[in-house]
Each structure stands twice: as C-alpha cells, then as structure tokens.
Coordinates of C-alpha atoms and ligand atoms in Angstrom, one line a residue:
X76 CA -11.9 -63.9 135.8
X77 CA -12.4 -59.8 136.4
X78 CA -9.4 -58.4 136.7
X79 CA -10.7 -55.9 139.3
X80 CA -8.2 -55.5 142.2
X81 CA -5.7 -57.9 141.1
X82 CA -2.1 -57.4 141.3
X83 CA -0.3 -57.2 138.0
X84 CA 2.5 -55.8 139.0
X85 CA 5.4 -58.1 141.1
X86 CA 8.9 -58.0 142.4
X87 CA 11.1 -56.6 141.9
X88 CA 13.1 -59.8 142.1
X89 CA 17.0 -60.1 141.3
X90 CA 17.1 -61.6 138.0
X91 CA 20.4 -63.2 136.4
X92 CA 19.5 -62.9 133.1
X93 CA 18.3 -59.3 133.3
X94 CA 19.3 -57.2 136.4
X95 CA 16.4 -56.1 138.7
X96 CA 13.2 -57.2 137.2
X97 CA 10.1 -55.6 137.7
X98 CA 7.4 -58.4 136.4
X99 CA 3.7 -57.2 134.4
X100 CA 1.6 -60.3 134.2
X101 CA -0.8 -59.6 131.2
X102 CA -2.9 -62.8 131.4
X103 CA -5.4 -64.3 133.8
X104 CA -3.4 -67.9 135.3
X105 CA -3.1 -70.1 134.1
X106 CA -4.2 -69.3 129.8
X107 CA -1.5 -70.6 127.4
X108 CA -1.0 -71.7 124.2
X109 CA 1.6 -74.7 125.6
X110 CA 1.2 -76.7 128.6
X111 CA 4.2 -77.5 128.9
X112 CA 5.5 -80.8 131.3
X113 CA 8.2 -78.5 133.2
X114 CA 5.8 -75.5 133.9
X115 CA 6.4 -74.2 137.2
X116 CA 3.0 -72.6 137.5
X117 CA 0.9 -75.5 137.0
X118 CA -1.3 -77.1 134.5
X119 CA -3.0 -74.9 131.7
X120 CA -6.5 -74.4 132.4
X121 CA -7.5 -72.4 129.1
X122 CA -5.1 -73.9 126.8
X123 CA -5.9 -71.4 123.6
X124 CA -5.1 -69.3 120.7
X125 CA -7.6 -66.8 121.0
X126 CA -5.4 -63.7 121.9
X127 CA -7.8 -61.0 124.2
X128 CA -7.7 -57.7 126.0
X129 CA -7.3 -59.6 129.1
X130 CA -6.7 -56.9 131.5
X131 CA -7.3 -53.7 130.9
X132 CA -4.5 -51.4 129.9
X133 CA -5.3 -48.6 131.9
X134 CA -5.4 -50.9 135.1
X135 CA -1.9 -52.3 134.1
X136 CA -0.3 -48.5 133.4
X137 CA -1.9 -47.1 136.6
X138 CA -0.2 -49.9 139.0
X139 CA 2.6 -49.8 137.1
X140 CA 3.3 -45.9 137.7
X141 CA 2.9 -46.2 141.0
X142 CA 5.0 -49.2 141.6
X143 CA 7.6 -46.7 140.1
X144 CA 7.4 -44.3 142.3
X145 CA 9.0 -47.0 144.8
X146 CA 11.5 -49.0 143.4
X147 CA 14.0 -48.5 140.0
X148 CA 14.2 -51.5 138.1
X149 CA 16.7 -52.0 135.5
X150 CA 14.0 -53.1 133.3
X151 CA 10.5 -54.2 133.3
X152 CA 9.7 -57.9 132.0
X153 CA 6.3 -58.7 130.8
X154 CA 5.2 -61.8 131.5
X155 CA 2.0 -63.3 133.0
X156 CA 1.0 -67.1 134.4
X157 CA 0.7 -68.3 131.2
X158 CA 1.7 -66.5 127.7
X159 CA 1.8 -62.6 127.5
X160 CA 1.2 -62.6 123.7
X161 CA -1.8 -63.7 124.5
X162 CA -3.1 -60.2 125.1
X163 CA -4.4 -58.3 122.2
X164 CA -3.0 -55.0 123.4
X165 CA 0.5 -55.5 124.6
X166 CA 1.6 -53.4 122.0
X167 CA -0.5 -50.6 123.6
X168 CA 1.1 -51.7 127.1
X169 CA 4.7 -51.6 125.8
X170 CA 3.8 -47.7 124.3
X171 CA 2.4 -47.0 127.8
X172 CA 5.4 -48.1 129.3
X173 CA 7.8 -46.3 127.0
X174 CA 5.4 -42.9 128.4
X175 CA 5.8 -43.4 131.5
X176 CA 9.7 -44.8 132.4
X177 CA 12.8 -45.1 130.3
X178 CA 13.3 -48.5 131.6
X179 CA 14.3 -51.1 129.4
X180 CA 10.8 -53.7 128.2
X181 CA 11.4 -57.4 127.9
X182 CA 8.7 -59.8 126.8
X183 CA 9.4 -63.1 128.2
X184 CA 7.4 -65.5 125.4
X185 CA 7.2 -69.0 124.3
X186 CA 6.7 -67.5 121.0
X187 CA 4.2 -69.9 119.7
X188 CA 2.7 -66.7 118.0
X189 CA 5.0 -64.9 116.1
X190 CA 4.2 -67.0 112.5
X191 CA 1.4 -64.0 113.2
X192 CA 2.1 -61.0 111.4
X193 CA -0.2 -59.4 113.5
X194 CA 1.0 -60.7 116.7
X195 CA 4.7 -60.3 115.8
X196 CA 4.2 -56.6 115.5
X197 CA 2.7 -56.0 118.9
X198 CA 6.1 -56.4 120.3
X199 CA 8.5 -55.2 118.4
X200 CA 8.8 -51.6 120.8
X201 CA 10.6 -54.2 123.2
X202 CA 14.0 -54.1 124.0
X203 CA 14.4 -57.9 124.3
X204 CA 12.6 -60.8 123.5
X205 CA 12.8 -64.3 125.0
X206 CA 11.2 -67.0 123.2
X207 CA 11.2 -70.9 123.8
X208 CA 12.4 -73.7 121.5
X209 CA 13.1 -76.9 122.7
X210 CA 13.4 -79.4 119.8
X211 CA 13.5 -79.6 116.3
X212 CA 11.1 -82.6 116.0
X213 CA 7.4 -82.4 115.9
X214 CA 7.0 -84.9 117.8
X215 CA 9.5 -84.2 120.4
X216 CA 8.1 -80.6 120.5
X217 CA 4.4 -82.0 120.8
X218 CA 5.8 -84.1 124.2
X219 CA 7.4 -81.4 126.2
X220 CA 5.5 -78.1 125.2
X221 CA 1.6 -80.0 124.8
X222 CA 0.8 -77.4 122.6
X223 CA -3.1 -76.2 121.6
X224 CA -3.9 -78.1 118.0
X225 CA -3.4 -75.7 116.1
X226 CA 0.2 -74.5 116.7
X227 CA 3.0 -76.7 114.5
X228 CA 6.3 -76.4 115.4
X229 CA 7.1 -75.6 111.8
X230 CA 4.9 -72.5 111.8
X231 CA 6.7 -71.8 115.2
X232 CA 10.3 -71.9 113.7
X233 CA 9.2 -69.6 110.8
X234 CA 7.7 -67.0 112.9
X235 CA 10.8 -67.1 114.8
X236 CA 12.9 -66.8 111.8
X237 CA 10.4 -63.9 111.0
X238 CA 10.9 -62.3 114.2
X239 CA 14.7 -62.1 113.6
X240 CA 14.0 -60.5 110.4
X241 CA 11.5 -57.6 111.3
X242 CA 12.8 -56.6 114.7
X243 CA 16.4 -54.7 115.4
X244 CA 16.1 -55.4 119.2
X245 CA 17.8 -58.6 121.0
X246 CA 16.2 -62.2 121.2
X247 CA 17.3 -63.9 123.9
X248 CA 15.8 -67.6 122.6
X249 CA 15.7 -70.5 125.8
X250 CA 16.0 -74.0 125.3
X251 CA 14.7 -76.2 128.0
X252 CA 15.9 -79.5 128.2
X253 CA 14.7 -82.1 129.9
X254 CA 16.5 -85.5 130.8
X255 CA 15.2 -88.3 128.6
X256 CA 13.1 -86.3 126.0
X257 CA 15.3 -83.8 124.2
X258 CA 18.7 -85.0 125.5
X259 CA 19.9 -87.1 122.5
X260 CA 22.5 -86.0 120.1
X261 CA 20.4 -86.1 117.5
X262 CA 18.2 -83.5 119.1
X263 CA 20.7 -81.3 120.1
X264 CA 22.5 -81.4 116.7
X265 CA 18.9 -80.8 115.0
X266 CA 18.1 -78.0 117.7
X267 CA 21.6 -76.5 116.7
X268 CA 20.7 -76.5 113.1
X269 CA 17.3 -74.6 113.5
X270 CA 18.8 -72.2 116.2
X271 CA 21.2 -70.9 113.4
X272 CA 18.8 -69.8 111.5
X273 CA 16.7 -68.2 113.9
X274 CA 19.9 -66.0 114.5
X275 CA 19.2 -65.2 118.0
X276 CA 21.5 -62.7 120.1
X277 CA 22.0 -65.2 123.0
X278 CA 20.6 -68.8 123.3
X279 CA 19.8 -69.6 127.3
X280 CA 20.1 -73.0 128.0
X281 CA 18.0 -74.0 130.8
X282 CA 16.4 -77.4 132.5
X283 CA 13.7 -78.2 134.6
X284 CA 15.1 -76.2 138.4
X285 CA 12.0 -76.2 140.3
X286 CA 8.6 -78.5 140.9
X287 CA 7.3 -79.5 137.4
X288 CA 3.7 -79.3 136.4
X289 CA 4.1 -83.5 135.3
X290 CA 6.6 -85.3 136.9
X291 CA 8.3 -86.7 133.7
X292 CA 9.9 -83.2 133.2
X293 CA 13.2 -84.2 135.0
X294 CA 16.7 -82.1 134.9
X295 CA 19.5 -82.6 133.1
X296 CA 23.2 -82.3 135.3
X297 CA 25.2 -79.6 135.1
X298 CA 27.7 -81.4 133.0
X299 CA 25.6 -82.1 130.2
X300 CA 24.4 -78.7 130.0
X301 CA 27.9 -77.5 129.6
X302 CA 28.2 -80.7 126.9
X303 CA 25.3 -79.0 125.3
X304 CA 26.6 -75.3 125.5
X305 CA 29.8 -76.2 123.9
X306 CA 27.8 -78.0 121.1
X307 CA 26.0 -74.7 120.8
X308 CA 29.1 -72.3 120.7
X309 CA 29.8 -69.4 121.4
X310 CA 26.8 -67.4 121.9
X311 CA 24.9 -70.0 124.1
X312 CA 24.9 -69.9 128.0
X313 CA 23.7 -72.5 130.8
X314 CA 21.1 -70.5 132.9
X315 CA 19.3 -73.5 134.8
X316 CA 19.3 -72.2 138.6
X317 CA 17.3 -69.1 137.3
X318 CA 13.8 -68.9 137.8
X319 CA 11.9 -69.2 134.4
X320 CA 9.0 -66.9 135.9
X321 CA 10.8 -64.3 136.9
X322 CA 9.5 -61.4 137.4
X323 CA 5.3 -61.5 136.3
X324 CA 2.8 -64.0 136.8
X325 CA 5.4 -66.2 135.7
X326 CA 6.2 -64.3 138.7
X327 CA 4.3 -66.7 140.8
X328 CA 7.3 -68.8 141.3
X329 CA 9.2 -66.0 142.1
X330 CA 6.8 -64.8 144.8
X331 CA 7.0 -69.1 145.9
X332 CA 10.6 -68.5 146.3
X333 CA 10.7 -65.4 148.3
X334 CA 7.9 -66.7 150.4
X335 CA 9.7 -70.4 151.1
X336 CA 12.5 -68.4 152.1
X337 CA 10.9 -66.1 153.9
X338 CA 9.3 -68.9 156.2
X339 CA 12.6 -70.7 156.8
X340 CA 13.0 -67.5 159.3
X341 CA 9.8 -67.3 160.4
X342 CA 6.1 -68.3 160.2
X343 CA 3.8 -66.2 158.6
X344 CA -0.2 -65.6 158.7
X345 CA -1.8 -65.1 155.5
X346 CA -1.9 -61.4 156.1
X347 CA 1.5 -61.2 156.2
X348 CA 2.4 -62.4 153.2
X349 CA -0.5 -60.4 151.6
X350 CA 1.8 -57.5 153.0
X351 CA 5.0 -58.9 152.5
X352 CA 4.5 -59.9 148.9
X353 CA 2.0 -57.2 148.0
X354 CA 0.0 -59.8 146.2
X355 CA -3.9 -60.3 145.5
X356 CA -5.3 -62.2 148.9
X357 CA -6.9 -64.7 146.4
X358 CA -3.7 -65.6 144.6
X359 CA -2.1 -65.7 148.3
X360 CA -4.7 -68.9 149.1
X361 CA -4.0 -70.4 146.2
X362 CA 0.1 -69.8 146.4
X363 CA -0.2 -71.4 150.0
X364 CA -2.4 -74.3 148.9
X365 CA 0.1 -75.2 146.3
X366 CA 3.2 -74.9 148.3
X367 CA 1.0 -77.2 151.3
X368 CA 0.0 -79.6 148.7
X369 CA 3.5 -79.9 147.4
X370 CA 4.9 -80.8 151.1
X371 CA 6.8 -77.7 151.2
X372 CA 5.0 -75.7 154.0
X373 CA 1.8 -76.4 156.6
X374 CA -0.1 -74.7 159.1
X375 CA -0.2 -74.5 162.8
X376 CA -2.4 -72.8 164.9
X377 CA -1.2 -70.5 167.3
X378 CA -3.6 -68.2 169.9
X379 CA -6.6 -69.0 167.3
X380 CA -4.5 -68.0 164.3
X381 CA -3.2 -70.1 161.4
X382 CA 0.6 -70.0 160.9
X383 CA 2.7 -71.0 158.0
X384 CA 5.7 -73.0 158.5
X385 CA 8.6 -73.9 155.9
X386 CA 9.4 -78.1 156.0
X387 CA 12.7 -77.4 154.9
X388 CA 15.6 -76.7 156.6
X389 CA 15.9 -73.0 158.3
X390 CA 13.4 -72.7 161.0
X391 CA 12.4 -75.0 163.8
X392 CA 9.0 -75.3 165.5
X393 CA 9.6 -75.6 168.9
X394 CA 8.3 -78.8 170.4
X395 CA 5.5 -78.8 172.7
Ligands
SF4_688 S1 6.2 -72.9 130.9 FE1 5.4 -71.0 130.1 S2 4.7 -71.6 128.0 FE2 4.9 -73.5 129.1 S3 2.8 -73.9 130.0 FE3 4.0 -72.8 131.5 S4 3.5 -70.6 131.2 FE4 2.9 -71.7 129.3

C-alpha cells in the first residue's frame, strides 16, 4: 500500500485516559504483530515482525503541522490500525514532533517489541507509553493476543520489565480481559504477580466494549472489573467504556463512533463523511462496508444518490 494521499492524522477525539487526543497512525491497516480476538479494527492481514519505514516521515510531520494549525490537543497519541512499533522510524517521528509542538507524545503499543533493544529505544522521547498484557500464561496469552511465531510472552514480559528500567517517562500498561479466557483467579493472581514487576505507573483495566474481530472475545461486567481492580490495588483503574483506538488508525473506531453517531441525526452521503471526518475516501468505503456488514448502518437512495442511515435508535426514515 502507497501511502500517497492518505490520512494519517485523526481526531481530535475526547479521550478519557488522555484529554484531547490527536491520533498519528504510523502503519498501513491492518499490519500487527498480535491478532488479537477483541480487536476492534478487524483481522490482521500482515501479521509480522518485520518493523519498516511504512510511511514516510516527512508525509506524517507535514500533515501533522498543519493539523496544528487548527486544533490544540492536549497530546498527540501515536497509534496506527495495527502496531505503531512496527515503523522503523518512530523515533524520528517522535523528534519531529518534539520540533514542531510542545504537546505531550503517547505511543499507544501492545509492546510485543520492546525485548528489542533497538526497538525499545525508538520510543523512549515519549511521554507515556501504553502497552498490553493480558495473562501471565503462554498459553492463555497465545488464545487472546494470536501472536506472530516468533513473539513468546516470556520475551514480552522481559522487554516490559526492560522498558521500566531504561525509560523515566510513565507506562500506562492495559490489561484486557475477556469473559471465559483470562477471568479466573488464577489468572488474575498470576497477572498481578508479573504486573509488579513490570512497575508500571498506572495499570488500565479494560474488556472487550465494542464489535470484536472473533466473536469469542466477550466482556466481562462491571462488577468483576471492580473485583479485579481491587485485586490489583491501588494503582489500577477500570477503563472499559473507552475506545482502545483512540485517537490513530486505531483511530478507525473512533472515526466508527463519531460517524454512528453522527447518522443517528442524520443520513449522510459518502462525501459527507469524507468532509466530516476528513478521512482518505478509500478508508471511507471500507469504514461504511464494515459498519453495513455489521448491521449497524445501510443505504437508501434518495434523488439518484446513496444515503447512509444509522439502524440504531436516533433517527427515523420516514415511511414511504
Ligand atoms: S488490538 Fe491492537 S494489538 Fe491486537 S490485533 Fe488489534 S491492533 Fe493489533
């Protein structure tokens, strides 16, 4: 995939974990190292390793500085539709950003990578860094997270433990869990013993809140998440009702959200949301498809135009 006139830059969308969030999505959709049952973007398609100058940097600064000149975020995530660590020069990205804007950087990660030296050093100019870890058990881990052959989830917990140790900024480490997997005591007394040695800042509990890739991925209640938070003291919080894409590529469920809403008001054409979410006409098709696919939205023709139409709740087609 070119990266010629795409979009990399999205939102700013209200984030609950980190203010406004302006979202940088680094890496072609879907290319991941996990693909993971409760992904909200999809299936991986390039399921690799193989880290790349996906997009080039220039491309990502130049939109970025002009996104800048019309909105103030109160930080700038970097993300992408699958993982941002992916790309070989997000340390170059991060430096470009520090150039440019005082705005805070997070890098929102599964942090399958950081047992790389190499890797781990690209991002330690961030201010924050969110990596995933949902189960202390290779096997376990191997179920929910599908993860490319050659990542182990013992070289995952050391380069987490790694992380901790080379870089002063804050780790903000989520923990998915998801009804019948990873929802055993014994998990969640194992998970507590890693985390501790991880030493993360803040530990984000979260379950699966929107349309899964794989339809075993099913939510916990909000009871047992609090269960779960108390187990994990006093640093942990329950952040399930908060996108996990927010802001980036990841952003694609963001841009889902605010277009579902958006059409509970009022149809749209294609155009419009080109417009309205200032996104890639390409990715537009493919959003729609997925969201008409999923029985959320369809299509009606109107004066020789196709609208689009929220199933849910909101707004009523008149009847004819
Ligand atoms: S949830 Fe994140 S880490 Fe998992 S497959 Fe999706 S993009 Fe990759």
């Amino acid at each position: 995939m070119t990266s010629e006139n795409r979009t990399h830059i999205f939102g700013p969308v209200p984030s609950r974990r980190l203010g406004l969030s302006l979202g940088v999505d680094l890496i072609p959709s879907k290319t991941c190292t996990f693909d993971c049952l409760y992904c909200e973007v999809g299936r991986t398609t390039d399921r690799t390793i193989q880290t790349r100058p996906y997009v080039p940097v220039s491309e990502i600064l130049e939109q970025l500085r002009r996104k800048l000149l019309v909105c103030s975020p109160d930080i700038i995530t970097l993300a992408g539709s699958g993982e941002p660590t992916l790309h070989s020069e997000i340390h170059r990205i991060i430096r470009g950003i520090r150039e440019i804007t005082d705005t805070r950087v997070a890098v929102l990660t599964n942090g399958s990578l950081f047992w790389n030296k190499e890797i781990r050093d690209r991002v330690l100019d961030a201010d924050i860094i969110m990596p995933t870890l949902s189960s202390a058990f290779g096997q376990t881990f191997g179920r929910i997270h599908r993860p490319h052959p050659d990542i182990h989830l013992s070289a995952v917990v050391q380069g987490l433990r790694a992380l901790r140790m080379d870089y002063k900024g804050l780790i903000f480490l989520e923990v998915v869990f998801l009804a019948g997997i990873n929802d055993t005591v014994e998990e969640e007394e194992a998970l507590k013993d890693v985390i501790d040695t991880i030493r993360p800042d803040r530990i984000q509990i979260n379950t699966v809140v929107r349309p899964p890739s794989d339809p075993r991925a099913r939510a916990l209640d909000p009871g047992q998440l609090e269960k779960i938070r108390l187990l994990l003291g006093e640093d942990a919080e329950v952040i399930a009702g908060t996108p996990r894409h927010e802001g980036g590529g990841r952003a694609a469920q963001s841009a889902a959200e605010i277009l579902l809403d958006t059409l509970k008001r009022r149809p749209l054409r294609a155009a419009d949301i080109v417009d309205s979410l200032n996104m890639d006409p390409h990715e537009v098709d493919d959003l729609i498809k997925g969201l008409m696919i999923k029985g959320y939205i369809r299509g009606r023709e109107h004066s020789g135009e196709i609208f689009y139409l929220s199933n849910e709740g909101g707004f009523r087609e008149e009847k004819e």
